[in-house]
XYZ file of C-alpha atoms in Angstrom:
620
model
C -60.753 47.348 -10.565
C -64.467 46.894 -11.252
C -67.256 47.499 -8.782
C -68.034 43.774 -8.872
C -64.473 42.898 -7.819
C -64.611 45.419 -4.964
C -67.806 43.883 -3.709
C -66.270 40.405 -3.689
C -63.415 41.536 -1.434
C -65.574 43.213 1.225
C -65.190 41.455 4.588
C -68.104 39.306 5.667
C -69.590 40.685 8.907
C -68.973 38.245 11.752
C -71.775 37.107 13.980
C -71.642 38.845 17.358
C -71.037 36.708 20.391
C -74.071 36.800 22.701
C -73.603 38.783 25.902
C -73.100 36.951 29.200
C -75.488 37.521 32.088
C -72.873 39.670 33.866
C -72.454 41.837 30.753
C -76.206 42.229 30.408
C -76.432 43.369 34.041
C -73.655 45.945 33.582
C -75.562 47.505 30.706
C -78.164 48.621 33.277
C -75.621 51.035 34.782
C -76.175 54.520 33.379
C -74.517 57.835 34.287
C -75.696 59.058 37.688
C -77.130 55.707 38.836
C -74.058 54.871 40.970
C -72.014 57.482 42.842
C -69.028 56.907 45.159
C -67.594 59.104 47.904
C -64.472 58.080 49.856
C -64.922 58.580 53.586
C -61.596 57.070 54.654
C -58.807 56.212 52.232
C -57.421 52.697 52.129
C -53.852 51.451 51.848
C -51.788 49.757 49.146
C -52.270 49.701 45.401
C -54.283 46.515 44.780
C -58.037 46.289 44.498
C -60.320 43.219 44.467
C -60.922 41.252 41.250
C -62.976 38.239 40.175
C -62.185 35.177 42.285
C -61.262 37.252 45.335
C -63.119 36.834 48.586
C -64.081 40.267 49.918
C -64.770 40.750 53.636
C -66.623 43.920 54.465
C -69.030 45.686 56.790
C -72.104 47.248 55.228
C -74.629 49.765 56.581
C -77.619 50.730 54.412
C -79.314 54.118 55.001
C -82.006 56.149 53.362
C -81.027 59.558 51.973
C -82.409 61.001 55.229
C -79.861 58.985 57.248
C -82.248 56.373 58.621
C -80.498 52.994 59.047
C -82.306 50.282 57.077
C -79.946 47.386 57.867
C -76.356 46.937 59.048
C -73.740 44.325 59.928
C -72.289 46.557 62.643
C -73.324 45.913 66.250
C -73.493 49.665 67.014
C -76.111 49.998 64.275
C -78.216 47.045 65.408
C -76.399 44.299 63.489
C -74.694 41.088 64.682
C -71.198 42.496 64.278
C -70.225 39.780 61.785
C -68.834 41.079 58.481
C -70.084 39.797 55.134
C -68.024 37.462 52.933
C -68.567 37.309 49.202
C -66.573 35.920 46.290
C -66.534 38.377 43.407
C -67.863 36.778 40.252
C -69.265 33.812 42.196
C -71.556 35.077 44.956
C -74.981 36.556 44.332
C -74.577 40.309 44.864
C -76.450 43.485 44.056
C -75.253 45.273 40.929
C -74.006 48.404 42.690
C -71.630 46.444 44.930
C -70.379 44.341 41.989
C -69.405 47.552 40.231
C -68.224 49.528 43.263
C -66.105 47.027 45.210
C -63.414 46.506 42.535
C -62.580 50.224 42.970
C -61.833 49.972 46.722
C -58.533 49.537 48.557
C -57.962 47.466 51.680
C -59.132 49.420 54.751
C -61.064 51.943 52.691
C -64.472 53.243 53.822
C -66.712 54.571 51.054
C -70.287 55.661 50.538
C -72.017 54.236 47.453
C -75.150 56.098 46.442
C -77.363 53.817 44.316
C -80.511 54.234 42.331
C -83.139 51.560 43.002
C -82.323 49.656 39.777
C -78.763 49.088 41.026
C -79.687 47.479 44.351
C -82.706 45.386 45.316
C -85.019 47.226 42.950
C -83.226 45.749 39.923
C -85.435 43.752 37.586
C -84.726 40.036 38.197
C -82.489 40.855 41.164
C -80.783 37.634 42.329
C -81.274 38.576 46.005
C -84.513 38.687 47.999
C -85.327 41.278 50.721
C -88.152 41.625 53.268
C -91.386 43.176 52.042
C -90.860 46.283 54.211
C -87.452 47.008 52.655
C -87.494 50.281 50.653
C -86.185 48.606 47.501
C -87.733 51.254 45.235
C -85.860 54.114 46.942
C -82.435 55.577 46.276
C -80.151 54.416 49.117
C -76.708 54.992 50.644
C -74.462 51.908 51.169
C -71.607 52.571 53.571
C -68.906 49.954 52.880
C -65.761 49.244 54.907
C -63.368 46.969 52.965
C -61.780 44.895 55.712
C -59.822 42.465 53.547
C -59.740 40.657 50.214
C -57.672 37.760 48.888
C -57.754 34.893 46.409
C -59.684 31.796 47.489
C -60.269 28.336 46.095
C -63.946 27.440 45.823
C -64.369 23.942 47.268
C -68.165 23.586 47.069
C -70.319 25.002 44.283
C -72.635 26.717 46.753
C -69.618 28.552 48.271
C -70.201 26.786 51.592
C -66.537 25.744 51.724
C -63.726 28.097 50.654
C -59.968 27.895 51.113
C -57.366 30.597 51.566
C -53.791 29.346 51.195
C -51.341 30.760 53.734
C -48.291 28.591 52.932
C -48.000 26.436 49.824
C -47.372 22.716 50.282
C -45.084 20.265 48.495
C -45.861 17.856 45.670
C -49.220 17.404 44.006
C -50.849 14.511 45.871
C -53.738 15.268 48.223
C -55.414 12.960 50.741
C -58.557 11.096 49.776
C -60.510 8.119 51.047
C -59.215 6.049 52.819
C -55.928 7.946 53.453
C -54.743 8.486 57.028
C -54.088 12.149 57.851
C -52.129 14.048 60.521
C -52.802 17.780 60.818
C -52.641 20.711 63.222
C -56.213 22.029 63.456
C -57.768 25.009 65.229
C -61.221 26.504 64.784
C -63.045 29.716 65.650
C -66.343 31.354 64.819
C -66.749 34.134 62.291
C -66.666 36.586 65.221
C -63.252 35.242 66.289
C -64.322 33.083 69.273
C -62.094 30.006 69.644
C -63.906 26.660 69.408
C -61.050 24.138 69.502
C -57.272 23.948 69.266
C -55.105 20.988 68.245
C -51.843 22.888 67.915
C -49.829 21.320 70.741
C -48.599 17.850 71.544
C -49.359 15.499 68.638
C -51.152 16.480 65.417
C -54.758 15.355 65.133
C -55.037 11.957 63.394
C -58.057 10.937 61.319
C -58.956 8.577 58.493
C -60.279 10.285 55.397
C -63.818 9.282 54.469
C -64.789 7.993 57.946
C -66.674 11.153 59.111
C -64.091 11.684 61.861
C -63.998 15.444 61.154
C -66.759 17.795 59.937
C -67.642 17.373 56.269
C -66.467 20.846 55.211
C -63.117 20.414 56.944
C -62.587 17.079 55.202
C -63.534 18.564 51.812
C -61.023 21.386 52.271
C -58.263 19.079 53.519
C -58.802 16.948 50.430
C -57.482 19.844 48.302
C -54.290 20.353 50.335
C -50.795 18.996 49.743
C -48.248 17.850 52.301
C -46.972 20.787 54.401
C -49.641 23.228 53.183
C -51.201 25.676 55.633
C -54.614 27.173 54.891
C -57.732 28.757 56.367
C -61.008 27.002 55.502
C -64.229 29.018 55.623
C -67.030 26.532 56.314
C -70.702 27.451 56.620
C -72.971 25.644 59.075
C -74.522 23.216 56.548
C -71.064 21.616 56.223
C -70.432 21.430 59.987
C -71.487 17.817 60.601
C -71.284 15.801 63.810
C -67.835 14.265 64.364
C -65.435 13.149 67.132
C -63.360 16.302 66.523
C -65.981 18.798 67.664
C -69.679 18.989 68.551
C -72.219 20.944 66.526
C -72.519 24.413 68.060
C -75.975 25.972 67.804
C -76.242 29.508 66.452
C -72.888 29.492 64.658
C -73.345 30.259 60.988
C -69.719 29.842 59.965
C -66.513 28.271 61.294
C -62.979 29.216 60.280
C -60.579 26.249 60.432
C -56.854 26.903 60.368
C -55.241 23.695 59.099
C -51.628 22.669 58.601
C -51.367 19.332 56.823
C -48.386 17.674 58.523
C -48.445 14.260 56.871
C -50.715 11.699 55.297
C -50.333 8.003 54.612
C -51.417 6.796 51.224
C -53.949 4.025 51.770
C -55.344 2.185 48.759
C -58.296 -0.169 48.628
C -56.965 -2.267 45.751
C -60.157 -4.246 45.119
C -62.720 -1.667 46.231
C -64.217 -4.000 48.845
C -61.819 -3.392 51.755
C -60.126 -6.808 51.549
C -56.804 -5.938 49.887
C -55.377 -2.789 51.502
C -52.013 -1.150 50.804
C -50.682 1.403 53.339
C -47.604 3.448 52.513
C -45.615 3.710 55.745
C -42.455 5.254 54.255
C -42.355 7.538 51.221
C -40.374 6.512 48.175
C -38.438 8.498 45.591
C -40.071 10.120 42.593
C -43.569 11.111 41.558
C -46.581 8.856 41.844
C -47.594 7.119 39.596
C -45.119 8.106 36.847
C -42.140 6.520 38.645
C -43.941 3.297 39.633
C -43.291 -0.054 37.890
C -46.712 -0.062 36.236
C -45.385 -1.979 33.231
C -43.838 -5.432 33.371
C -40.407 -4.986 34.941
C -37.665 -6.798 36.839
C -38.353 -5.973 40.501
C -36.142 -6.204 43.580
C -37.915 -6.259 46.944
C -37.373 -7.155 50.548
C -40.479 -8.442 52.264
C -41.645 -9.948 55.515
C -44.743 -12.130 55.509
C -46.912 -12.410 58.617
C -50.095 -14.282 59.466
C -52.946 -12.080 60.613
C -53.278 -13.841 63.949
C -52.816 -12.465 67.447
C -49.091 -13.256 67.450
C -48.508 -11.843 63.923
C -46.492 -14.996 63.197
C -43.736 -14.359 60.654
C -43.660 -17.114 58.033
C -40.970 -15.657 55.736
C -38.457 -12.814 55.792
C -36.041 -12.238 52.921
C -33.527 -10.640 55.270
C -33.409 -13.856 57.320
C -34.612 -16.741 55.165
C -32.998 -15.607 51.906
C -29.489 -14.978 53.304
C -30.266 -11.284 53.435
C -30.725 -11.142 49.677
C -33.753 -9.400 48.147
C -36.291 -11.253 46.045
C -35.968 -10.607 42.308
C -38.890 -11.414 40.036
C -40.456 -10.310 36.773
C -43.869 -8.742 37.134
C -46.664 -10.075 34.968
C -45.247 -13.601 35.113
C -47.245 -15.061 38.001
C -44.119 -15.612 40.123
C -45.513 -14.071 43.325
C -49.035 -13.971 44.817
C -51.388 -11.714 42.888
C -52.104 -9.390 45.818
C -48.400 -8.752 46.428
C -47.718 -7.941 42.785
C -50.737 -5.642 42.458
C -49.460 -3.531 45.348
C -45.788 -3.493 44.311
C -46.766 -2.087 40.907
C -48.068 1.021 42.736
C -44.930 1.577 44.840
C -42.071 4.013 44.336
C -38.407 3.005 44.701
C -37.474 3.186 48.378
C -41.092 3.024 49.513
C -42.131 0.728 52.350
C -45.730 -0.458 52.374
C -47.859 -2.631 54.615
C -50.223 -4.869 52.625
C -53.166 -6.711 54.164
C -54.287 -9.502 51.831
C -57.190 -12.007 51.745
C -56.458 -15.705 51.043
C -57.755 -15.710 47.447
C -55.140 -13.066 46.515
C -52.419 -14.577 48.718
C -51.703 -18.309 48.875
C -54.995 -20.028 48.074
C -54.177 -19.689 44.344
C -50.391 -19.813 44.725
C -47.933 -22.415 46.098
C -48.434 -22.150 49.831
C -45.490 -22.087 52.271
C -45.602 -25.021 54.673
C -46.198 -22.761 57.694
C -49.129 -20.869 56.113
C -52.465 -22.609 56.763
C -55.087 -22.879 54.067
C -57.432 -19.890 53.922
C -55.055 -17.659 55.891
C -55.206 -13.873 55.720
C -51.683 -12.489 55.545
C -49.824 -9.218 55.886
C -46.688 -8.310 53.959
C -44.271 -5.539 54.848
C -42.687 -4.734 51.473
C -39.777 -2.490 50.557
C -39.283 -1.798 46.855
C -35.532 -1.472 46.398
C -35.703 -0.749 42.679
C -36.802 -2.044 39.298
C -35.601 -2.303 35.721
C -37.907 -1.485 32.838
C -38.100 -3.994 29.963
C -35.639 -3.606 27.114
C -36.516 -0.883 24.629
C -36.819 -2.303 21.112
C -35.877 1.009 19.513
C -32.719 0.604 17.476
C -32.761 -3.221 17.504
C -32.453 -5.061 14.214
C -35.182 -7.411 13.026
C -33.486 -10.569 14.308
C -32.996 -9.095 17.797
C -36.618 -7.932 17.886
C -37.880 -11.405 17.004
C -35.637 -12.918 19.695
C -37.139 -10.585 22.316
C -40.631 -11.421 21.050
C -39.910 -15.166 21.366
C -38.786 -14.714 24.978
C -41.979 -12.933 25.956
C -44.077 -15.395 24.001
C -42.308 -18.277 25.762
C -43.281 -16.758 29.111
C -46.851 -16.509 27.856
C -46.845 -20.184 26.852
C -45.629 -21.160 30.332
C -48.384 -19.123 31.957
C -50.926 -20.714 29.621
C -49.854 -24.219 30.636
C -50.126 -23.194 34.302
C -53.721 -22.097 33.686
C -52.963 -18.381 34.150
C -54.780 -17.387 30.981
C -55.223 -13.686 31.792
C -51.487 -13.249 32.394
C -50.631 -15.282 29.299
C -52.940 -13.132 27.180
C -51.292 -9.978 28.516
C -47.878 -11.266 27.372
C -49.095 -12.087 23.863
C -50.875 -8.742 23.558
C -47.773 -6.886 24.733
C -45.778 -8.319 21.824
C -48.597 -7.520 19.401
C -48.525 -3.880 20.553
C -44.768 -3.738 19.999
C -45.246 -5.297 16.561
C -47.181 -2.163 15.523
C -43.800 -0.393 15.333
C -41.900 -3.141 13.490
C -41.317 -2.787 9.734
C -39.824 -5.830 7.946
C -37.276 -4.841 5.290
C -37.713 -7.665 2.748
C -40.024 -10.528 1.763
C -38.284 -13.067 3.951
C -38.574 -10.881 7.041
C -42.157 -10.116 6.084
C -43.004 -13.818 6.011
C -41.395 -14.458 9.408
C -43.150 -11.407 10.871
C -46.576 -12.409 9.498
C -46.260 -15.955 10.846
C -45.230 -14.668 14.271
C -48.084 -12.167 14.413
C -50.653 -14.763 13.301
C -49.366 -17.178 15.925
C -49.731 -14.539 18.646
C -53.311 -13.727 17.606
C -54.142 -17.432 17.763
C -52.603 -17.659 21.222
C -54.777 -14.747 22.304
C -57.777 -16.566 20.830
C -56.865 -19.695 22.811
C -56.693 -17.643 26.033
C -60.088 -16.085 25.390
C -61.566 -19.511 24.693
C -60.218 -20.862 27.988
C -61.630 -17.812 29.762
C -65.084 -18.479 28.257
C -65.087 -15.343 26.081
C -65.976 -17.033 22.780
C -66.826 -13.871 20.843
C -63.466 -12.271 21.606
C -61.784 -15.525 20.617
C -63.581 -15.371 17.267
C -62.467 -11.744 16.788
C -58.832 -12.727 17.397
C -59.107 -15.543 14.821
C -60.660 -13.132 12.329
C -57.544 -10.946 12.521
C -55.515 -13.910 11.265
C -58.022 -14.851 8.571
C -58.180 -11.250 7.319
C -54.435 -11.441 6.626
C -54.317 -15.138 5.651
C -57.775 -16.406 4.522
C -56.479 -19.979 4.050
C -54.941 -20.275 7.526
C -56.044 -23.756 8.594
C -55.273 -23.415 12.276
C -57.202 -20.133 12.491
C -60.218 -21.853 10.895
C -59.934 -24.709 13.373
C -59.656 -22.431 16.394
C -62.494 -20.203 15.207
C -64.606 -23.303 14.603
C -63.991 -24.419 18.182
C -64.970 -20.966 19.436
C -68.140 -21.018 17.326
C -68.975 -24.457 18.705
C -68.491 -23.255 22.297
C -70.731 -20.258 21.556
C -73.469 -22.541 20.159
C -73.069 -21.303 16.564
C -72.972 -24.821 15.161
C -73.519 -23.991 11.499
C -70.648 -21.511 11.447
C -68.420 -24.044 13.181
C -69.343 -26.705 10.612
C -68.459 -24.348 7.769
C -65.005 -23.673 9.262
C -64.230 -27.375 9.730
C -65.325 -28.188 6.184
C -63.251 -25.285 4.857
C -60.205 -26.808 6.577
C -60.600 -30.049 4.594
C -61.043 -28.212 1.295
C -57.859 -26.182 1.871
C -55.548 -28.895 3.217
C -56.324 -32.596 2.830
C -53.760 -33.465 5.500
C -56.056 -31.791 8.056
C -58.960 -34.097 7.193
C -58.533 -36.378 10.278
C -58.580 -33.340 12.636
C -61.504 -31.722 10.834
C -63.452 -35.001 10.809
C -62.871 -35.446 14.529
C -64.053 -31.891 15.120
C -67.194 -32.499 13.049
C -67.941 -35.624 15.070
C -67.595 -33.650 18.254
C -69.761 -30.869 16.805
C -72.498 -33.376 15.973
C -72.325 -34.742 19.494
C -72.620 -31.220 20.917
C -75.667 -30.546 18.759
C -77.342 -33.756 19.860
C -76.635 -33.042 23.515
C -78.271 -29.633 23.183
C -81.203 -31.158 21.289
C -81.609 -33.944 23.848
C -81.663 -31.421 26.654
C -84.205 -29.256 24.827
C -86.420 -32.280 24.047
C -86.275 -33.288 27.697
C -87.198 -29.735 28.741
C -90.281 -29.707 26.521
C -91.242 -33.351 27.007
C -95.029 -33.751 26.870
C -95.564 -30.169 25.741
C -97.359 -31.171 22.551
C -99.248 -34.134 24.086
C -101.442 -32.023 26.364
C -104.934 -30.883 25.552
C -105.686 -27.141 25.307
C -105.777 -25.633 28.800
C -103.545 -28.289 30.357
C -100.199 -27.323 31.872
C -97.020 -29.156 30.916
C -93.958 -28.828 33.170
C -90.635 -28.748 31.391
C -88.549 -31.692 32.602
C -84.814 -32.124 32.939
C -83.011 -35.274 31.880
C -80.365 -35.868 34.500
C -78.619 -38.330 32.272
C -78.338 -35.765 29.481
C -76.930 -33.165 31.871
C -74.392 -35.640 33.141
C -73.200 -36.553 29.652
C -73.013 -32.898 28.629
C -70.868 -32.155 31.679
C -68.514 -34.991 30.793
C -68.172 -33.694 27.240
C -67.435 -30.167 28.484
C -64.573 -31.560 30.571
C -63.208 -33.327 27.505
C -63.261 -30.039 25.589
C -60.431 -28.688 27.726
C -57.640 -30.106 25.570
C -56.642 -27.195 23.370
C -53.402 -25.424 24.268
C -51.455 -22.364 23.081
C -49.317 -22.518 19.950
C -46.309 -24.726 20.298
C -48.347 -27.533 21.875
C -50.775 -30.026 20.335
C -52.137 -28.640 17.066
C -55.734 -29.877 17.117
C -58.106 -31.602 19.513
C -58.703 -35.320 19.618
C -62.124 -36.504 18.497
C -64.521 -38.027 21.001
C -66.758 -41.052 20.599
C -69.521 -40.669 18.039
C -72.783 -39.452 19.565
C -76.198 -41.092 19.122
C -78.265 -40.169 16.025
C -80.190 -36.888 15.733
C -83.688 -36.779 17.141
C -87.108 -36.157 15.580
C -87.367 -32.524 16.787
C -84.036 -31.682 15.163
C -85.225 -33.011 11.791
C -88.447 -30.990 11.972
C -86.786 -27.716 13.045
C -82.967 -27.803 12.707
C -82.412 -24.266 14.025
C -84.876 -24.588 16.893
C -82.337 -26.007 19.305
C -80.130 -22.939 18.902
C -83.075 -20.608 19.236
C -84.230 -22.148 22.533
C -80.712 -22.196 23.926
C -80.075 -18.560 22.992
C -83.285 -17.482 24.735
C -82.472 -19.513 27.826
C -85.695 -21.507 27.520
C -83.903 -24.659 28.576
C -84.288 -23.321 32.111
C -87.948 -22.271 31.947
C -91.306 -23.847 32.778
C -93.685 -23.690 29.817
C -97.378 -22.890 30.349
């Protein structure tokens, strides 16, 4: 082998990973700078590690034995031990290195050079000016206890020590209702309060009914968990549970989370509230009927009046039979369905609902007054997921697609465009996994998919989202550039968006592709011309007199009430297009008056002013 070949096979030196701040600090430790002497041995085999909270007493002396500072009362301190979290708290370098060598109950003397305590360059801790930080010192440490803790707040103001693990994974959060046994004492062990007898303490999460630190710690607990929360005074806020006690730097809360009720603000404004009053089976939300399913529920409907008048009860008014309905089909009030989708089988929930999500937009029972707030007590007995298309042949898949599409068409005719769109889009998602096996199946599949995209476009157009309607039409035209209905529907969307030239091009393209569509395209062009003239008339009325004034004069933009009225009538007439399976194209309206002078001078000006919103401005 040649020297050149040897050189090619030499390993490339890898770039060294930069040292962390902790590693840089440890490099300051040199032989003789930190010495340890055991005064009293500890017990057990384990020693503290990163993430452990260490609780210890510390007395600092000079080499002559003079006490500099101490936590012990007999040495002039407060008698309160120090708490630190290894790897998290700011600590002097000598303690960071020495504590992981100590056992529980051990007393040791750590002799430190100045650079390993407060004399360290860039020491993270500050000391009084009279502290002998440049001297070699003795640190007498008694390791009282250490254990793993969960850091709740970044500043270590709230820590949690788990005594007994809880069940499940869900923890309370705003606005859940919580029941817990709670006791509290100071860091010195003095009892402050005790709620460990009688009934557990009840509070609503997020309502400041307990101190902030206690609420933060409880928010990390699961049902049945028991824990100690170490809360410093900045997180002890005023609350009905306990007053603020002056001079207390830290409070230890012992908490046992007995139970909590899942409360959900479904709309985020406090109007539609779901309260779980009996737990269901399974894990939330994996075992909830989030997708469209066949649901079976018992429910009792009540008016939110003083008498809580019951207006319907399936166990009484439905011969004891549960209500069965398909979700996503608009068969029950929107508020009821939203909440049932987040229930587990066997769960009982109490739902408080405003009128616009109850019966104001849904067929109202005779005994429910208009504008009534209602409350439903709902029990989800069970649900069936929609049929899985895996393993179905092409014909069966298309049959299932037609059923869902038929439901979408019904919802469209009822004016429930959002629900109809969801049905069409569901089939389109399923179509991503369908592979036709021959040309005939491919043709059927393409036609069905194009029809669904056009239905989605029709929904978007009814919802006033013209751009999304255009995008849906483009998906059809990308696959079938000569699709006449897609051109028509896109033209209508362009016209609604004010893109008149693009709309005109689509209508003219229809006639060039299929002569039989000429009457529909002509009618659309007539309507387009009328729309343009209405916009122009409105703009001309807005800027009436603008060019007749002398320099320095002010012209107020006027509004032609007659033009606004006619435009409103035309907009009502626009609402004739339906989903596929209904009337193919719109009917033409009466021919509009001829184009005005301003339009001839500046054909694109009307669109420009409309796009900028200048039809609503006063011009100086």
